[in-house]
Short mmCIF file of C-alpha atoms and ligand atoms in Angstrom, two decimals:
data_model
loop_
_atom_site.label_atom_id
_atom_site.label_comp_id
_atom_site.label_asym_id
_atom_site.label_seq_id
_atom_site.Cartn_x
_atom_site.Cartn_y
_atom_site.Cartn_z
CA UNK A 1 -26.15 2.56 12.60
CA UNK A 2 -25.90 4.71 9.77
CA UNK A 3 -26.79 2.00 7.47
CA UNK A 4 -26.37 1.45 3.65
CA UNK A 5 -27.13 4.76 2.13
CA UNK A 6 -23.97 6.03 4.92
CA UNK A 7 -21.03 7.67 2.14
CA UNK A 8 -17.63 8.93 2.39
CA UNK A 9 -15.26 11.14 0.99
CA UNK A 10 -12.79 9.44 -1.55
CA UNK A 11 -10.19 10.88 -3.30
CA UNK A 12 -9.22 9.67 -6.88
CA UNK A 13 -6.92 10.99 -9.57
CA UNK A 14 -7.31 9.73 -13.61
CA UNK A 15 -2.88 9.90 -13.48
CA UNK A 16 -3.57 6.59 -11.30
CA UNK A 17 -4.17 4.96 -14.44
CA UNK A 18 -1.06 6.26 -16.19
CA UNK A 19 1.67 3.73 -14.87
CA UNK A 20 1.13 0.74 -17.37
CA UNK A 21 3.97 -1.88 -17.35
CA UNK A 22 3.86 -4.56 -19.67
CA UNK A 23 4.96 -7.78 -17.78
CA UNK A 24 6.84 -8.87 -15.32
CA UNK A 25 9.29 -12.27 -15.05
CA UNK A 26 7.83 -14.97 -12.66
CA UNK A 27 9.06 -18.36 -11.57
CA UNK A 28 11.27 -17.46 -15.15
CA UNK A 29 8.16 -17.23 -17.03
CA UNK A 30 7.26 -13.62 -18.63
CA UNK A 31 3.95 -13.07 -17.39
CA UNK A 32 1.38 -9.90 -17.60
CA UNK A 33 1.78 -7.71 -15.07
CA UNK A 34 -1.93 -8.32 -12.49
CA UNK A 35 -1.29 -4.45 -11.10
CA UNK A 36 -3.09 -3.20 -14.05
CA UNK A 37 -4.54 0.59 -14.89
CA UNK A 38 -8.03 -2.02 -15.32
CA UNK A 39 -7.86 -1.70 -11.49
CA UNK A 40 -8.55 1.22 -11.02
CA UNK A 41 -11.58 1.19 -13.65
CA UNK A 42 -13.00 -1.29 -11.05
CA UNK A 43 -12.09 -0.08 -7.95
CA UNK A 44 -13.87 3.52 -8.81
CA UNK A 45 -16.98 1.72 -9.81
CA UNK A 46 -17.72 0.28 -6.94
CA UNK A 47 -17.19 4.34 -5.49
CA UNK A 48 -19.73 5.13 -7.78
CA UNK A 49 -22.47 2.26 -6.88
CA UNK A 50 -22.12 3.09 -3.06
CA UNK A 51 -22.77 7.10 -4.01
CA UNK A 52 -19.44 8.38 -2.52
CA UNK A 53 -18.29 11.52 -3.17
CA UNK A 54 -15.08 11.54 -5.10
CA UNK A 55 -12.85 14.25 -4.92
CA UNK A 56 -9.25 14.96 -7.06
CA UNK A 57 -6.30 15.40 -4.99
CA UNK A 58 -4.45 18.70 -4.51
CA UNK A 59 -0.36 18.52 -5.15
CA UNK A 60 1.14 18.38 -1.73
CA UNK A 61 4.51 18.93 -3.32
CA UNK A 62 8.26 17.28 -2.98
CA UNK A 63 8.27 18.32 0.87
CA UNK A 64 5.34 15.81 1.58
CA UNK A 65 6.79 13.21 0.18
CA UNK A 66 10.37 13.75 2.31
CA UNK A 67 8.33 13.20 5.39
CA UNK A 68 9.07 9.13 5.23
CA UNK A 69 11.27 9.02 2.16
CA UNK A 70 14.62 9.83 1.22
CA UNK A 71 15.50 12.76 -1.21
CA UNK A 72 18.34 10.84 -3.37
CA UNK A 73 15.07 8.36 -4.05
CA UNK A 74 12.45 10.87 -4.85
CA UNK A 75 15.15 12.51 -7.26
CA UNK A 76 15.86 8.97 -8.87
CA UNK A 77 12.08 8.11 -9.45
CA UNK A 78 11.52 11.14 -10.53
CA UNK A 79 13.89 11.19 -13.01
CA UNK A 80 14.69 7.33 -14.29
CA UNK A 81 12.49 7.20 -17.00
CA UNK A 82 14.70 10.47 -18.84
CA UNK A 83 17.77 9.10 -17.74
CA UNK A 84 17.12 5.58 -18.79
CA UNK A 85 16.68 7.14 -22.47
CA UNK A 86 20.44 8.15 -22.03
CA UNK A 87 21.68 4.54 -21.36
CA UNK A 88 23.04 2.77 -24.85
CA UNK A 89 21.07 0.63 -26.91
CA UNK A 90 19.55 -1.91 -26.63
CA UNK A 91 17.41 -1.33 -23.87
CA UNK A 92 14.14 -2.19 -23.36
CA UNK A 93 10.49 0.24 -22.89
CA UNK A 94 11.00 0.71 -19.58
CA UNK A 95 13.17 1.02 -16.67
CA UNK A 96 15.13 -2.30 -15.11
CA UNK A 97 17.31 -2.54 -12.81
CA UNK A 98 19.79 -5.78 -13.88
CA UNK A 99 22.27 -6.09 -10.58
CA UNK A 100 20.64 -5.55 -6.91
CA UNK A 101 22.15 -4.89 -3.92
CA UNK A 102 21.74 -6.44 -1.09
CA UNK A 103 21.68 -3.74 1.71
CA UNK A 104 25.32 -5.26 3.09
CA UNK A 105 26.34 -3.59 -0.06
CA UNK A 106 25.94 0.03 1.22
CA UNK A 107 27.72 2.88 -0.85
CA UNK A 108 24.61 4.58 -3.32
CA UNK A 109 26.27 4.62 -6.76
CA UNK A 110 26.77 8.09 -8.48
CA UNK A 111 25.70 6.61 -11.86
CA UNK A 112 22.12 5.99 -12.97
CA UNK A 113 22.91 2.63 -14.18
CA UNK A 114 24.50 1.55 -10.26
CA UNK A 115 21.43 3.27 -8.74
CA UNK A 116 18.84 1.16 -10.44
CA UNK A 117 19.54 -1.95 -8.27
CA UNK A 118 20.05 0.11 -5.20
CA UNK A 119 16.64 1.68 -5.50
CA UNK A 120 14.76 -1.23 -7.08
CA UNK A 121 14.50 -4.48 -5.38
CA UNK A 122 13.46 -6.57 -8.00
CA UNK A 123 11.25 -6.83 -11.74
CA UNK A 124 7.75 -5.70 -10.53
CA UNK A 125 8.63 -2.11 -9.86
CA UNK A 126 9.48 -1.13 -13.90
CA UNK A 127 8.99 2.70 -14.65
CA UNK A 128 7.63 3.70 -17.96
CA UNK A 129 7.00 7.02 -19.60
CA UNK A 130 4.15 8.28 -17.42
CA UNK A 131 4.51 6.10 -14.22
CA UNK A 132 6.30 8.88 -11.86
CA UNK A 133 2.78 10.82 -12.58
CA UNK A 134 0.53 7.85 -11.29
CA UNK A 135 3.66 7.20 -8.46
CA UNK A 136 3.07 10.81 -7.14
CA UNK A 137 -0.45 10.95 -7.98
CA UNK A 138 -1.41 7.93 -5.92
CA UNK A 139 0.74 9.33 -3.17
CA UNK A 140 -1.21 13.09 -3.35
CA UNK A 141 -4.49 10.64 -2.88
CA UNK A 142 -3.17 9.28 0.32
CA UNK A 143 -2.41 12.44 1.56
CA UNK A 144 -5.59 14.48 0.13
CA UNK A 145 -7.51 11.99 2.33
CA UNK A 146 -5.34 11.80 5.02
CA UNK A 147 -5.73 15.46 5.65
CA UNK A 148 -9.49 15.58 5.45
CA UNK A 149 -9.56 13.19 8.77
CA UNK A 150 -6.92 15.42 10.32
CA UNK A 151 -9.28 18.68 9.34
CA UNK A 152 -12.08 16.64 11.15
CA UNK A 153 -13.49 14.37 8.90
CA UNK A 154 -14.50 10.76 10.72
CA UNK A 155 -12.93 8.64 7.40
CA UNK A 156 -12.13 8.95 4.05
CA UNK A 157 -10.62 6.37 1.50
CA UNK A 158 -8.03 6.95 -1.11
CA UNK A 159 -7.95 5.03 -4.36
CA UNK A 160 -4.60 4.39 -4.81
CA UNK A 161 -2.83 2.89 -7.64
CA UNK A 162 0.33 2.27 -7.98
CA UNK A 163 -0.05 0.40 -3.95
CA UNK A 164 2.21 1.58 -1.36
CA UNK A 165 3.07 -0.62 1.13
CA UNK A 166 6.18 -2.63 0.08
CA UNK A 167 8.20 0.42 -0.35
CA UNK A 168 10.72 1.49 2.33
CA UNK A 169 11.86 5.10 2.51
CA UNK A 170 14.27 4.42 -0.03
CA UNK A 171 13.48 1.20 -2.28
CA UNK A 172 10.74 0.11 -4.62
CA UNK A 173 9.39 -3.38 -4.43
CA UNK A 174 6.41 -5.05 -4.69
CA UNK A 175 4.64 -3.40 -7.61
CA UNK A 176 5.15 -0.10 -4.80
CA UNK A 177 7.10 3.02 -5.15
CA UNK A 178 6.34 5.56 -2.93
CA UNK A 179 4.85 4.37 0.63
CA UNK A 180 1.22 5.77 0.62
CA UNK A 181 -0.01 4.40 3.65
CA UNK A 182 3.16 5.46 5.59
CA UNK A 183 2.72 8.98 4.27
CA UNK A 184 -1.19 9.17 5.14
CA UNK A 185 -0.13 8.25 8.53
CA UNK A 186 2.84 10.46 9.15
CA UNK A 187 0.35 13.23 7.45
CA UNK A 188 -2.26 12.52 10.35
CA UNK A 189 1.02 12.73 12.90
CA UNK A 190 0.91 16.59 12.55
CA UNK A 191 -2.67 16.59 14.38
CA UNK A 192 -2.68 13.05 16.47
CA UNK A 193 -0.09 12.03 19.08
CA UNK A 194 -0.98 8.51 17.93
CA UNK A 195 -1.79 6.88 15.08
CA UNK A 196 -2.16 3.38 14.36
CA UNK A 197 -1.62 1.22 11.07
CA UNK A 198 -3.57 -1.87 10.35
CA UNK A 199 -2.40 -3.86 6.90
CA UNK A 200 -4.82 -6.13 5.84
CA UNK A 201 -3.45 -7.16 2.24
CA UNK A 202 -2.63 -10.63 2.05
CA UNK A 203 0.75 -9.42 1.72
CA UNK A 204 2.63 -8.40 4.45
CA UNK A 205 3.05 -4.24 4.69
CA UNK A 206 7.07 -4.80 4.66
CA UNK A 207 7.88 -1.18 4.04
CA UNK A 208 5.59 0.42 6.40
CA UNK A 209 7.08 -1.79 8.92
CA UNK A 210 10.81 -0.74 7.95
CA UNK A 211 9.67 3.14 7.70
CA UNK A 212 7.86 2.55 11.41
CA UNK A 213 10.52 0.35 13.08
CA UNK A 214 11.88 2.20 15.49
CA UNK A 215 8.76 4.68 16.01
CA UNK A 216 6.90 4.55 19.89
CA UNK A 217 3.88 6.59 18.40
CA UNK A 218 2.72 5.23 15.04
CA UNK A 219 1.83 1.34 15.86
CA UNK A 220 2.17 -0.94 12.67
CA UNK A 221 -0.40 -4.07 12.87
CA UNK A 222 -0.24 -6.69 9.21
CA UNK A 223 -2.43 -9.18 8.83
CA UNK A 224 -0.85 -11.46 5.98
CA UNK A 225 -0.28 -14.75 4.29
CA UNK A 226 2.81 -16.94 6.44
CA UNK A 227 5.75 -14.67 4.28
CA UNK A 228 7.55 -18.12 4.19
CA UNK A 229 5.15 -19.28 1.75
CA UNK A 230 4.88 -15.64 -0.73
CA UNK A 231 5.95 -12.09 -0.80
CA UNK A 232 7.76 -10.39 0.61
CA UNK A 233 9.50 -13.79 1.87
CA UNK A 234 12.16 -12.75 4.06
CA UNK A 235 10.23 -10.27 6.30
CA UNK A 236 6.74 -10.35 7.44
CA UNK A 237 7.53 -12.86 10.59
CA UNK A 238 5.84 -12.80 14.29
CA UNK A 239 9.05 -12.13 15.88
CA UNK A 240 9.61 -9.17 14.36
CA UNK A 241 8.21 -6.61 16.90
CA UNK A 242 10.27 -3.15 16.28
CA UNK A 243 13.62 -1.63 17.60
CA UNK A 244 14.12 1.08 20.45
CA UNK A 245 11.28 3.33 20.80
CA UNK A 246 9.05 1.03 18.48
CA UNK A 247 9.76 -2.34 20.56
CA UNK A 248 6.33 -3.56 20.97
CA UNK A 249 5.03 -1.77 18.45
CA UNK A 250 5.05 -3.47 15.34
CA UNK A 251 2.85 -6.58 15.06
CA UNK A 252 2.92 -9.84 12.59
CA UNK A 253 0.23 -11.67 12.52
CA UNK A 254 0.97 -14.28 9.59
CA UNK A 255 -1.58 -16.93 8.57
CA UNK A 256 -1.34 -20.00 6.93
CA UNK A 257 -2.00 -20.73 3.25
CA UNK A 258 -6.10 -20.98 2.22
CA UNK A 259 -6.97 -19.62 5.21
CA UNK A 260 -11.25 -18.61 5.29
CA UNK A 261 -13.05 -16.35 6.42
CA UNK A 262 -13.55 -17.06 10.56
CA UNK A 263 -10.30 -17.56 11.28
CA UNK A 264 -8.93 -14.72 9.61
CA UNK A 265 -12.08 -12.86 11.45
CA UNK A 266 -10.32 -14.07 15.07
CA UNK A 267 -6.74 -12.66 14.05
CA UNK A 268 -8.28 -9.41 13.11
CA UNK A 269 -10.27 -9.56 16.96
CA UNK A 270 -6.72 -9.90 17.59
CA UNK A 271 -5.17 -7.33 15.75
CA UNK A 272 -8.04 -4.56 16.96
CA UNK A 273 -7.49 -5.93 20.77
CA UNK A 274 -3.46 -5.12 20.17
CA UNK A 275 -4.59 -1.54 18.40
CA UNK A 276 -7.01 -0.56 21.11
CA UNK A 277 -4.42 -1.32 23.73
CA UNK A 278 -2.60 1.41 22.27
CA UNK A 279 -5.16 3.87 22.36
CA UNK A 280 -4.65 5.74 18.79
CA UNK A 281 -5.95 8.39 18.55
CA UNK A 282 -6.41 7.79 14.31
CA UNK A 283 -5.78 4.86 12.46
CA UNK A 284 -4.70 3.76 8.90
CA UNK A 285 -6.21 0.96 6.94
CA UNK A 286 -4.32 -0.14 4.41
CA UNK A 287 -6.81 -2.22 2.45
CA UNK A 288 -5.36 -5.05 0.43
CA UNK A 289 -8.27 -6.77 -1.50
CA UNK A 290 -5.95 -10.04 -2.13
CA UNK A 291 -6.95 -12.14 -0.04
CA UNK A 292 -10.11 -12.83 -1.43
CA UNK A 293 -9.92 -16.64 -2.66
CA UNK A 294 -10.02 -16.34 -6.11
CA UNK A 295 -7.03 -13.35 -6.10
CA UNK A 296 -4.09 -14.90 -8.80
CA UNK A 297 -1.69 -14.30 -5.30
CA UNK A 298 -3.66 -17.91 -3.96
CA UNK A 299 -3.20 -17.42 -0.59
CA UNK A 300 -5.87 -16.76 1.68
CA UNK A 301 -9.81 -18.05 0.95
CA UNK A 302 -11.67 -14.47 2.34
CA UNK A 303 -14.93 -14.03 0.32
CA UNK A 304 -16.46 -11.15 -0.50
CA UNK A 305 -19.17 -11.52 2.40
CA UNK A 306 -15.72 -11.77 4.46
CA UNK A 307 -14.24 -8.35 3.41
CA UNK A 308 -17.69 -6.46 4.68
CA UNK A 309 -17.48 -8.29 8.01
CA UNK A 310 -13.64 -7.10 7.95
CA UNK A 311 -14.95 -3.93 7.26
CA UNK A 312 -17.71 -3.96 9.91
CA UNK A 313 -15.41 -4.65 12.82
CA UNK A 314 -12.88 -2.10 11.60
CA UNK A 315 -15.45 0.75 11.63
CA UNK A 316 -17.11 -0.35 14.88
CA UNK A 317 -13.68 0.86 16.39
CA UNK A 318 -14.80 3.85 16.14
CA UNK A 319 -11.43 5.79 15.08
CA UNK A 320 -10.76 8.82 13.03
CA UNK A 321 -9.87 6.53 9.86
CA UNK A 322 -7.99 6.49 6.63
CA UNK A 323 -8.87 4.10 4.18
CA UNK A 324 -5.60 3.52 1.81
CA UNK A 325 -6.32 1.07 -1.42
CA UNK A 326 -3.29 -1.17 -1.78
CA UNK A 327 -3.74 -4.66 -3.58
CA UNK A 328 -5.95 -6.93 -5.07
CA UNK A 329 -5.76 -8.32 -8.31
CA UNK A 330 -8.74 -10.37 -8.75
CA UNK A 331 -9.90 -7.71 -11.67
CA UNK A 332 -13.13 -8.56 -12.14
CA UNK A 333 -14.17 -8.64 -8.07
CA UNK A 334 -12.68 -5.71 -6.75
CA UNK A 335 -15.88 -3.86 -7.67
CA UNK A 336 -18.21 -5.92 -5.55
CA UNK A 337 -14.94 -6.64 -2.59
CA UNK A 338 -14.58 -2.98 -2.17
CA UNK A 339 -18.43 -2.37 -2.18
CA UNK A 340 -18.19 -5.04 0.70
CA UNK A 341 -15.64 -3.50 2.82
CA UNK A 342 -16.78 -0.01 2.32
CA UNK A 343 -20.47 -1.08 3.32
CA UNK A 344 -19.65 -2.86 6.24
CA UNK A 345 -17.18 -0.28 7.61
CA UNK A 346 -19.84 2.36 6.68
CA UNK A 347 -23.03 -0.05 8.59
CA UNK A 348 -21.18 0.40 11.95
CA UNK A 349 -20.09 4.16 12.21
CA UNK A 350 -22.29 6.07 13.34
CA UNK A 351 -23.80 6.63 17.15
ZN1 LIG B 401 -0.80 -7.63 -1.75
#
């Protein structure tokens, strides 16, 4: 036991808070958007109360990025805000795609206004003025503490905001652009022949999945309300277990609506059997704080005592670990639901 005073590195960026969309359409209804920059303003506090050291990220550049996404997608995000100033008026503050295609529909328009479906796959992924800054940002966290474990380090946690782990190697979704938790774990590839993902958001990690499918040496483990019943709906199901080289390693483990805090405990006993069965050799948590029961997503009842026993039996495990923020949008608990998790992962580290 290391006990409570036990800190970690985490890495943080102010451009997290940059990305500030206005609202978002809902059942019809125009509604503000919950993955606010007021996140972040919480999420960092409860760095501060457990005395962590918080570091800036370096730039790991375009190249980093390329390692799980496609280069026609970086170029678009990059760019749509400019280009969406050169579409005629009227147009609204920021980007929207109108038309979406459905992946039968394969050929990648030339024009900006064709790729804006192809790339975005629905209305919570708009791109204002400033948002490519907190997209790359919040993917040069990731990787910033990503590469402290693979220098050594036994964990680290990245604040991350925009999340990560809806988007595929070439599609936003989800409130996600740019796949954090994929890239911390491709990142920790280039020192460990194994690494493992865990998803414990309430929703399930859909594009870490995709980007993972057909991979025998990253396993992808999500924890997640039944999809039939929320996002991301039409993916997120028990039989989906990977292609090729990644058959078998890719693992749903959906859960009905309000479900508490034991049995979610059991499919996480579960989910760290299935992980230690593949003998990683680092792991990725991507640390969704949404299913805490008062979260607006209403699907799951975990409490805030739940997250640090979460957290507890995730650090027992005793692997090289990167901690990668991804939802949670109960603003006013993610201070004390982080200061959970991080405590109880913390209370079982050491020798
Ligand atoms: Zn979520």
């Amino acid at each position: 036991m290391r006990g409570v005073f036990a800190t970690m590195l985490a890495v943080y960026s102010d451009d997290n808070t940059l990305h500030d969309p206005d609202h978002f359409i809902s059942r019809g209804v125009q509604i503000a958007v919950r993955e606010s920059p007021e996140r972040v303003v919480q999420l960092q506090a409860a760095l501060r109360d457990g005395g962590h050291v918080i570091r800036a990220p370096r730039d790991f550049g375009r190249d980093a990025l390329l390692s799980v996404h496609d280069p026609r997608y970086i170029d678009f995000l990059a760019n749509a805000y400019d280009n969406w100033q050169t579409l005629p008026q009227p147009r609204g503050p920021m980007v929207l795609a109108n038309s979406y295609a459905m992946r039968q529909m394969k050929t990648l328009p030339t024009s900006f206004e064709g790729q804006l479906g192809f790339f975005l796959s629905g209305n919570s992924v708009p791109i204002g003025p400033q948002s490519w800054r907190s997209i790359a940002s919040s993917a040069n966290c990731a990787l910033e503490a990503a590469d402290t474990v693979r220098g050594g380090a036994a964990e680290s946690y990245a604040l991350c905001r925009p999340p990560g782990h809806h988007a595929y190697a070439d599609l936003a979704g989800g409130y996600c652009f740019l796949n954090n938790t994929a890239l911390a774990t491709q990142h920790l590839r280039g020192r460990f022949a194994r690494v493992a993902v865990l998803d414990v958001d309430v929703h399930h990690g859909n594009g870490t999945q995709s980007i993972f499918w057909e991979r025998g040496d990253v396993l992808t483990v999500s924890i997640h309300g039944d999809p039939n019943t929320g996002y991301p709906w039409q993916v997120g199901y028990a039989e989906e277990r990977g292609e090729g080289e990644g058959l078998g390693k890719n693992l749903n483990l959906p859960l009905p609506l309000g479900t508490t805090d034991a049995p979610y405990l059991a499919a996480l006993d579960h989910a760290l059997a299935a992980i230690r069965a593949f003998d990683p050799e680092a792991c990725v948590i991507a640390l969704g704080l949404d299913a805490y029961e008062e979260d607006s997503s209403e699907m799951m009842r975990v409490t805030t005592a739940g997250f640090g026993a979460i957290g507890a039996r995730i650090g027992a495990q005793k692997w090289p670990t990167v901690i990668v923020q991804e939802g949670g949008y109960a603003v006013d608990a993610l201070r004390r639901n982080l200061g959970s998790f991080l405590n109880g992962f913390l209370s079982t580290r050491g020798a």
